[in-house]
C-alpha cells in the first residue's frame, strides 16, 4: 500500500451507538499520533471530530457503543455493509456496556417510571454487543479502551496483519510492572485474575483492586475468584454486584453473577 499517494489512503470511519463517547475520545486523545495517522489514513467519517463526510465504502470502521434501539439494529447492518473491516471498541460495543444492566430488569417498568410519555420511547429490552448482530473482525476491550492498543489495531490494519493484543489477565501486567498484588499484600478484593489485560494494571499500581473494566480474560476462572472474594469477607450479594458493572453481559461475568443471590432479591 503506497501511503504517500493520497488517492490510495484507506478510509477510516468511526461510528457511535449507545455509549458515552469515551472510547472515541481515546482516539481524539492520540494527539501526537493523529497527525501521522491523518497522513496514512483518510478520516472519512468521524462525527465527534469533524462535520465533513466522505462517502463510503470504508476500509476500516471503528464502532463504539451497543445496540439498544430498533434504529440501532437497522443501522449496524448498514455500517457493516459499508465496511471492509469492522472493529468494535470498548465495553459497550464488545459486551453491551453498563447499559446492559437493563438485561436483568424490566425495561417496560423503567420507562413507565422515568418518562411521562413512555409510548414515545423506542427501546429494546436488552443492550447487546455489536457481534450479536453482524460479523466483527476484531474486538478491542476496555472502558474506555487503551490508547496504545487502539493505535496497534490501526497500525495492524495498515500493515495487513493481526493486532498484537494479548488476551492474558491483568495479573500478568501487575507482574511485569512490578506492582505488588493488592490481594496478597493487603487482602483487597481484586478482579485482576479474571480480567482482560490492556490497562497496564492501572488500579493495582495505585493500591486499588481491579473492578473488571476490560471485561473477562480468556478462560477466566471466575468460580475460583468468587470463592476467594468470599474468603475476603465479601458478601454473596457483593460478589454478584462486582461481576455486574461495565461488562455485566459478558458471558463469563454474567454467568458468575447469576450464581450468587441477586442484589434485588430479598434476604
Ligand atoms: S466502553 Fe466505557 S468509555 Fe467506551 S463508550 Fe462505553 S461507557 Fe464510554
Ligand atoms: S485495573 Fe481493572 S478496573 Fe483498573 S483500569 Fe485496569 S481493567 Fe480497569
mmCIF file of C-alpha atoms and ligand atoms in Angstrom:
data_model
loop_
_atom_site.group_PDB
_atom_site.id
_atom_site.type_symbol
_atom_site.label_atom_id
_atom_site.label_comp_id
_atom_site.label_asym_id
_atom_site.label_seq_id
_atom_site.Cartn_x
_atom_site.Cartn_y
_atom_site.Cartn_z
ATOM 1 C CA UNK A 1 0.000 0.000 0.000
ATOM 2 C CA UNK A 2 1.592 3.304 -1.108
ATOM 3 C CA UNK A 3 0.628 5.585 1.775
ATOM 4 C CA UNK A 4 2.325 8.570 0.090
ATOM 5 C CA UNK A 5 -0.326 8.610 -2.603
ATOM 6 C CA UNK A 6 -3.390 10.367 -1.102
ATOM 7 C CA UNK A 7 -5.694 8.558 -3.542
ATOM 8 C CA UNK A 8 -4.639 5.250 -2.048
ATOM 9 C CA UNK A 9 -5.070 6.197 1.588
ATOM 10 C CA UNK A 10 -7.551 3.802 3.226
ATOM 11 C CA UNK A 11 -10.756 5.364 4.523
ATOM 12 C CA UNK A 12 -11.446 5.271 8.255
ATOM 13 C CA UNK A 13 -14.950 5.705 9.677
ATOM 14 C CA UNK A 14 -15.842 5.992 13.368
ATOM 15 C CA UNK A 15 -19.432 5.138 14.357
ATOM 16 C CA UNK A 16 -21.309 5.707 17.583
ATOM 17 C CA UNK A 17 -24.147 3.628 19.022
ATOM 18 C CA UNK A 18 -25.320 3.593 22.692
ATOM 19 C CA UNK A 19 -22.247 4.829 24.568
ATOM 20 C CA UNK A 20 -20.701 7.715 26.489
ATOM 21 C CA UNK A 21 -18.212 8.687 23.711
ATOM 22 C CA UNK A 22 -15.252 7.878 25.978
ATOM 23 C CA UNK A 23 -13.728 5.418 23.515
ATOM 24 C CA UNK A 24 -13.970 7.901 20.630
ATOM 25 C CA UNK A 25 -12.268 10.419 22.913
ATOM 26 C CA UNK A 26 -9.389 7.965 23.261
ATOM 27 C CA UNK A 27 -8.833 8.334 19.527
ATOM 28 C CA UNK A 28 -9.017 12.135 19.752
ATOM 29 C CA UNK A 29 -6.553 11.984 22.649
ATOM 30 C CA UNK A 30 -3.924 10.403 20.383
ATOM 31 C CA UNK A 31 -2.861 13.997 19.709
ATOM 32 C CA UNK A 32 0.753 13.368 18.699
ATOM 33 C CA UNK A 33 -0.079 10.317 16.621
ATOM 34 C CA UNK A 34 -3.191 11.779 14.943
ATOM 35 C CA UNK A 35 -1.195 13.899 12.515
ATOM 36 C CA UNK A 36 0.849 10.905 11.420
ATOM 37 C CA UNK A 37 -2.329 8.887 11.216
ATOM 38 C CA UNK A 38 -4.005 11.519 9.063
ATOM 39 C CA UNK A 39 -1.099 11.151 6.619
ATOM 40 C CA UNK A 40 -1.601 7.391 6.390
ATOM 41 C CA UNK A 41 -5.362 7.144 6.524
ATOM 42 C CA UNK A 42 -8.248 9.313 5.369
ATOM 43 C CA UNK A 43 -10.604 10.144 8.231
ATOM 44 C CA UNK A 44 -13.739 9.809 6.137
ATOM 45 C CA UNK A 45 -16.433 9.797 8.819
ATOM 46 C CA UNK A 46 -15.922 10.794 12.449
ATOM 47 C CA UNK A 47 -18.806 12.947 13.695
ATOM 48 C CA UNK A 48 -17.082 13.713 17.007
ATOM 49 C CA UNK A 49 -14.076 15.236 15.211
ATOM 50 C CA UNK A 50 -15.406 16.776 12.002
ATOM 51 C CA UNK A 51 -18.622 17.570 10.163
ATOM 52 C CA UNK A 52 -17.165 16.634 6.788
ATOM 53 C CA UNK A 53 -18.290 13.284 5.463
ATOM 54 C CA UNK A 54 -16.630 11.285 2.719
ATOM 55 C CA UNK A 55 -18.922 8.702 1.213
ATOM 56 C CA UNK A 56 -18.260 5.002 1.781
ATOM 57 C CA UNK A 57 -17.458 2.245 1.374
ATOM 58 C CA UNK A 58 -14.935 2.425 4.204
ATOM 59 C CA UNK A 59 -11.787 0.336 4.560
ATOM 60 C CA UNK A 60 -11.840 0.337 8.360
ATOM 61 C CA UNK A 61 -14.786 1.075 10.624
ATOM 62 C CA UNK A 62 -14.355 1.550 14.364
ATOM 63 C CA UNK A 63 -17.657 1.014 16.145
ATOM 64 C CA UNK A 64 -18.325 2.335 19.645
ATOM 65 C CA UNK A 65 -21.471 1.547 21.611
ATOM 66 C CA UNK A 66 -24.075 -1.179 21.964
ATOM 67 C CA UNK A 67 -27.360 -1.928 20.245
ATOM 68 C CA UNK A 68 -30.279 -0.631 22.331
ATOM 69 C CA UNK A 69 -32.933 0.625 19.884
ATOM 70 C CA UNK A 70 -34.717 -0.682 16.783
ATOM 71 C CA UNK A 71 -32.972 2.109 14.781
ATOM 72 C CA UNK A 72 -29.549 0.888 16.021
ATOM 73 C CA UNK A 73 -30.446 -2.585 14.902
ATOM 74 C CA UNK A 74 -31.049 -1.402 11.363
ATOM 75 C CA UNK A 75 -28.073 0.996 11.247
ATOM 76 C CA UNK A 76 -25.457 -1.561 12.325
ATOM 77 C CA UNK A 77 -26.294 -3.680 9.277
ATOM 78 C CA UNK A 78 -25.825 -0.597 7.065
ATOM 79 C CA UNK A 79 -22.466 0.130 8.732
ATOM 80 C CA UNK A 80 -21.343 -3.471 8.239
ATOM 81 C CA UNK A 81 -22.371 -3.417 4.572
ATOM 82 C CA UNK A 82 -20.327 -0.227 4.045
ATOM 83 C CA UNK A 83 -17.181 -1.532 5.823
ATOM 84 C CA UNK A 84 -14.387 -3.774 4.588
ATOM 85 C CA UNK A 85 -13.079 -4.325 8.133
ATOM 86 C CA UNK A 86 -15.111 -3.664 11.272
ATOM 87 C CA UNK A 87 -13.509 -3.349 14.718
ATOM 88 C CA UNK A 88 -15.589 -2.844 17.862
ATOM 89 C CA UNK A 89 -14.074 -0.609 20.534
ATOM 90 C CA UNK A 90 -14.882 -0.633 24.242
ATOM 91 C CA UNK A 91 -17.048 -2.462 26.754
ATOM 92 C CA UNK A 92 -20.282 -1.091 25.247
ATOM 93 C CA UNK A 93 -19.561 -2.406 21.763
ATOM 94 C CA UNK A 94 -17.927 -5.681 22.840
ATOM 95 C CA UNK A 95 -20.171 -6.645 25.787
ATOM 96 C CA UNK A 96 -23.235 -4.365 25.869
ATOM 97 C CA UNK A 97 -21.693 -1.899 28.363
ATOM 98 C CA UNK A 98 -23.077 -0.685 31.664
ATOM 99 C CA UNK A 99 -26.409 -0.134 29.908
ATOM 100 C CA UNK A 100 -26.695 -3.938 29.713
ATOM 101 C CA UNK A 101 -27.784 -3.808 33.362
ATOM 102 C CA UNK A 102 -31.209 -3.402 31.770
ATOM 103 C CA UNK A 103 -30.904 -7.023 30.619
ATOM 104 C CA UNK A 104 -31.504 -8.108 34.214
ATOM 105 C CA UNK A 105 -34.530 -5.843 34.806
ATOM 106 C CA UNK A 106 -37.909 -4.920 33.399
ATOM 107 C CA UNK A 107 -37.367 -2.207 30.765
ATOM 108 C CA UNK A 108 -41.099 -1.561 30.336
ATOM 109 C CA UNK A 109 -41.283 -0.778 34.053
ATOM 110 C CA UNK A 110 -38.250 1.586 33.899
ATOM 111 C CA UNK A 111 -39.721 3.570 31.026
ATOM 112 C CA UNK A 112 -43.096 3.759 32.784
ATOM 113 C CA UNK A 113 -41.486 5.134 35.944
ATOM 114 C CA UNK A 114 -38.990 7.520 34.276
ATOM 115 C CA UNK A 115 -40.892 9.035 31.337
ATOM 116 C CA UNK A 116 -44.171 10.966 31.368
ATOM 117 C CA UNK A 117 -44.952 9.515 27.937
ATOM 118 C CA UNK A 118 -43.279 6.110 27.694
ATOM 119 C CA UNK A 119 -45.206 5.456 24.484
ATOM 120 C CA UNK A 120 -42.699 7.751 22.697
ATOM 121 C CA UNK A 121 -39.690 5.702 23.846
ATOM 122 C CA UNK A 122 -38.461 3.283 21.200
ATOM 123 C CA UNK A 123 -36.069 0.997 23.014
ATOM 124 C CA UNK A 124 -35.128 -2.666 23.054
ATOM 125 C CA UNK A 125 -35.394 -4.608 26.295
ATOM 126 C CA UNK A 126 -31.735 -5.690 26.058
ATOM 127 C CA UNK A 127 -28.424 -3.974 25.315
ATOM 128 C CA UNK A 128 -26.320 -6.230 23.114
ATOM 129 C CA UNK A 129 -22.790 -6.179 21.703
ATOM 130 C CA UNK A 130 -22.248 -5.481 18.018
ATOM 131 C CA UNK A 131 -21.080 -9.077 17.461
ATOM 132 C CA UNK A 132 -24.583 -10.304 18.338
ATOM 133 C CA UNK A 133 -25.821 -8.756 15.095
ATOM 134 C CA UNK A 134 -23.057 -8.574 12.486
ATOM 135 C CA UNK A 135 -19.673 -10.132 11.801
ATOM 136 C CA UNK A 136 -16.876 -8.356 13.680
ATOM 137 C CA UNK A 137 -13.243 -8.572 12.572
ATOM 138 C CA UNK A 138 -11.667 -7.652 15.909
ATOM 139 C CA UNK A 139 -12.876 -6.660 19.392
ATOM 140 C CA UNK A 140 -10.864 -4.151 21.416
ATOM 141 C CA UNK A 141 -11.806 -4.181 25.095
ATOM 142 C CA UNK A 142 -11.812 -1.599 27.863
ATOM 143 C CA UNK A 143 -13.940 1.131 29.393
ATOM 144 C CA UNK A 144 -12.510 3.170 27.906
ATOM 145 C CA UNK A 145 -10.119 1.440 25.507
ATOM 146 C CA UNK A 146 -6.377 1.914 25.873
ATOM 147 C CA UNK A 147 -4.762 4.410 23.514
ATOM 148 C CA UNK A 148 -1.697 2.269 22.720
ATOM 149 C CA UNK A 149 -3.888 -0.735 21.936
ATOM 150 C CA UNK A 150 -6.056 1.376 19.621
ATOM 151 C CA UNK A 151 -3.002 2.601 17.721
ATOM 152 C CA UNK A 152 -1.773 -1.003 17.483
ATOM 153 C CA UNK A 153 -5.120 -2.057 15.952
ATOM 154 C CA UNK A 154 -4.940 0.731 13.348
ATOM 155 C CA UNK A 155 -1.260 0.028 12.585
ATOM 156 C CA UNK A 156 -2.020 -3.688 12.201
ATOM 157 C CA UNK A 157 -4.817 -2.855 9.780
ATOM 158 C CA UNK A 158 -2.491 -0.635 7.712
ATOM 159 C CA UNK A 159 0.134 -3.383 7.591
ATOM 160 C CA UNK A 160 -2.420 -6.120 6.926
ATOM 161 C CA UNK A 161 -1.632 -8.227 9.975
ATOM 162 C CA UNK A 162 -3.493 -9.320 13.134
ATOM 163 C CA UNK A 163 -3.253 -6.849 16.023
ATOM 164 C CA UNK A 164 -0.732 -7.934 18.652
ATOM 165 C CA UNK A 165 -3.088 -7.675 21.623
ATOM 166 C CA UNK A 166 -2.684 -10.224 24.396
ATOM 167 C CA UNK A 167 -5.747 -11.867 25.963
ATOM 168 C CA UNK A 168 -3.943 -12.619 29.244
ATOM 169 C CA UNK A 169 -5.124 -11.276 32.615
ATOM 170 C CA UNK A 170 -4.378 -8.022 34.461
ATOM 171 C CA UNK A 171 -2.296 -10.099 36.925
ATOM 172 C CA UNK A 172 0.326 -10.582 34.207
ATOM 173 C CA UNK A 173 0.569 -6.815 33.736
ATOM 174 C CA UNK A 174 0.947 -6.380 37.508
ATOM 175 C CA UNK A 175 3.885 -8.780 37.493
ATOM 176 C CA UNK A 176 5.519 -7.082 34.507
ATOM 177 C CA UNK A 177 5.392 -3.613 36.045
ATOM 178 C CA UNK A 178 6.449 -4.881 39.467
ATOM 179 C CA UNK A 179 3.195 -3.884 41.176
ATOM 180 C CA UNK A 180 2.599 -5.618 44.493
ATOM 181 C CA UNK A 181 -0.500 -7.850 44.480
ATOM 182 C CA UNK A 182 -3.173 -5.954 46.432
ATOM 183 C CA UNK A 183 -4.994 -9.164 47.375
ATOM 184 C CA UNK A 184 -1.933 -10.985 48.691
ATOM 185 C CA UNK A 185 -0.398 -7.941 50.400
ATOM 186 C CA UNK A 186 -3.490 -6.210 51.814
ATOM 187 C CA UNK A 187 -6.449 -8.587 51.356
ATOM 188 C CA UNK A 188 -8.060 -6.139 48.903
ATOM 189 C CA UNK A 189 -10.650 -7.811 46.629
ATOM 190 C CA UNK A 190 -9.459 -7.583 43.015
ATOM 191 C CA UNK A 191 -10.849 -8.886 39.704
ATOM 192 C CA UNK A 192 -7.386 -8.803 38.096
ATOM 193 C CA UNK A 193 -7.059 -12.618 37.859
ATOM 194 C CA UNK A 194 -10.135 -12.851 35.574
ATOM 195 C CA UNK A 195 -9.894 -9.504 33.768
ATOM 196 C CA UNK A 196 -8.528 -8.944 30.273
ATOM 197 C CA UNK A 197 -5.180 -7.131 30.158
ATOM 198 C CA UNK A 198 -4.766 -3.789 28.399
ATOM 199 C CA UNK A 199 -4.710 -1.070 31.060
ATOM 200 C CA UNK A 200 -1.191 -1.850 32.306
ATOM 201 C CA UNK A 201 -2.585 -2.820 35.750
ATOM 202 C CA UNK A 202 -3.613 0.753 36.423
ATOM 203 C CA UNK A 203 -5.694 0.242 39.576
ATOM 204 C CA UNK A 204 -3.436 -2.242 41.415
ATOM 205 C CA UNK A 205 -0.462 0.030 40.774
ATOM 206 C CA UNK A 206 -2.356 2.657 42.831
ATOM 207 C CA UNK A 207 -3.155 0.096 45.539
ATOM 208 C CA UNK A 208 -6.733 -0.423 44.370
ATOM 209 C CA UNK A 209 -8.419 -3.649 43.358
ATOM 210 C CA UNK A 210 -9.331 -4.082 39.704
ATOM 211 C CA UNK A 211 -13.085 -3.859 39.065
ATOM 212 C CA UNK A 212 -13.001 -5.531 35.682
ATOM 213 C CA UNK A 213 -13.472 -2.657 33.237
ATOM 214 C CA UNK A 214 -11.646 -4.555 30.457
ATOM 215 C CA UNK A 215 -14.056 -7.489 30.746
ATOM 216 C CA UNK A 216 -13.238 -11.177 31.088
ATOM 217 C CA UNK A 217 -9.801 -12.510 30.156
ATOM 218 C CA UNK A 218 -9.623 -15.643 28.034
ATOM 219 C CA UNK A 219 -10.615 -18.763 30.073
ATOM 220 C CA UNK A 220 -11.344 -16.681 33.179
ATOM 221 C CA UNK A 221 -11.781 -18.891 36.266
ATOM 222 C CA UNK A 222 -14.481 -16.752 37.869
ATOM 223 C CA UNK A 223 -15.694 -19.571 40.184
ATOM 224 C CA UNK A 224 -12.317 -19.760 41.871
ATOM 225 C CA UNK A 225 -12.043 -15.983 42.182
ATOM 226 C CA UNK A 226 -15.591 -15.760 43.615
ATOM 227 C CA UNK A 227 -14.555 -18.294 46.316
ATOM 228 C CA UNK A 228 -11.537 -16.105 47.143
ATOM 229 C CA UNK A 229 -13.717 -12.977 47.321
ATOM 230 C CA UNK A 230 -15.962 -14.766 49.853
ATOM 231 C CA UNK A 231 -12.866 -15.680 51.902
ATOM 232 C CA UNK A 232 -12.024 -11.962 51.886
ATOM 233 C CA UNK A 233 -15.392 -11.359 53.615
ATOM 234 C CA UNK A 234 -17.228 -10.078 50.562
ATOM 235 C CA UNK A 235 -20.944 -10.847 50.920
ATOM 236 C CA UNK A 236 -22.688 -13.091 48.390
ATOM 237 C CA UNK A 237 -24.632 -10.092 47.070
ATOM 238 C CA UNK A 238 -21.465 -8.050 46.648
ATOM 239 C CA UNK A 239 -19.905 -10.912 44.698
ATOM 240 C CA UNK A 240 -22.939 -10.759 42.378
ATOM 241 C CA UNK A 241 -22.546 -6.972 42.128
ATOM 242 C CA UNK A 242 -18.828 -6.936 41.433
ATOM 243 C CA UNK A 243 -19.325 -9.012 38.283
ATOM 244 C CA UNK A 244 -22.187 -6.784 37.195
ATOM 245 C CA UNK A 245 -20.672 -3.467 36.175
ATOM 246 C CA UNK A 246 -19.242 -2.285 32.832
ATOM 247 C CA UNK A 247 -19.190 -5.783 31.345
ATOM 248 C CA UNK A 248 -22.272 -7.186 33.089
ATOM 249 C CA UNK A 249 -23.481 -9.025 29.984
ATOM 250 C CA UNK A 250 -20.100 -10.535 29.020
ATOM 251 C CA UNK A 251 -20.912 -14.268 29.317
ATOM 252 C CA UNK A 252 -18.219 -15.185 31.895
ATOM 253 C CA UNK A 253 -19.173 -12.305 34.214
ATOM 254 C CA UNK A 254 -22.944 -12.683 33.696
ATOM 255 C CA UNK A 255 -22.762 -16.420 34.493
ATOM 256 C CA UNK A 256 -20.714 -15.866 37.655
ATOM 257 C CA UNK A 257 -23.022 -13.098 38.812
ATOM 258 C CA UNK A 258 -26.040 -15.375 38.306
ATOM 259 C CA UNK A 259 -24.519 -17.997 40.667
ATOM 260 C CA UNK A 260 -24.985 -15.649 43.637
ATOM 261 C CA UNK A 261 -28.087 -14.111 45.230
ATOM 262 C CA UNK A 262 -29.073 -11.055 43.214
ATOM 263 C CA UNK A 263 -28.833 -7.529 44.667
ATOM 264 C CA UNK A 264 -32.606 -7.109 44.183
ATOM 265 C CA UNK A 265 -33.590 -10.381 45.914
ATOM 266 C CA UNK A 266 -34.958 -10.408 49.462
ATOM 267 C CA UNK A 267 -32.526 -11.846 52.066
HETATM 268 S S1 LIG B 1 -16.833 1.445 26.796
HETATM 269 FE FE1 LIG B 1 -16.864 2.893 28.513
HETATM 270 S S2 LIG B 1 -15.704 4.667 27.806
HETATM 271 FE FE2 LIG B 1 -16.216 3.433 25.985
HETATM 272 S S3 LIG B 1 -18.114 4.354 25.241
HETATM 273 FE FE3 LIG B 1 -18.691 2.660 26.586
HETATM 274 S S4 LIG B 1 -19.001 3.611 28.625
HETATM 275 FE FE4 LIG B 1 -17.849 5.053 27.361
HETATM 276 S S1 LIG B 2 -7.037 -2.451 36.769
HETATM 277 FE FE1 LIG B 2 -9.035 -3.286 36.165
HETATM 278 S S2 LIG B 2 -10.535 -1.673 36.651
HETATM 279 FE FE2 LIG B 2 -8.486 -0.720 36.684
HETATM 280 S S3 LIG B 2 -8.253 0.130 34.618
HETATM 281 FE FE3 LIG B 2 -7.343 -1.956 34.618
HETATM 282 S S4 LIG B 2 -9.000 -3.357 33.944
HETATM 283 FE FE4 LIG B 2 -9.936 -1.388 34.530
#
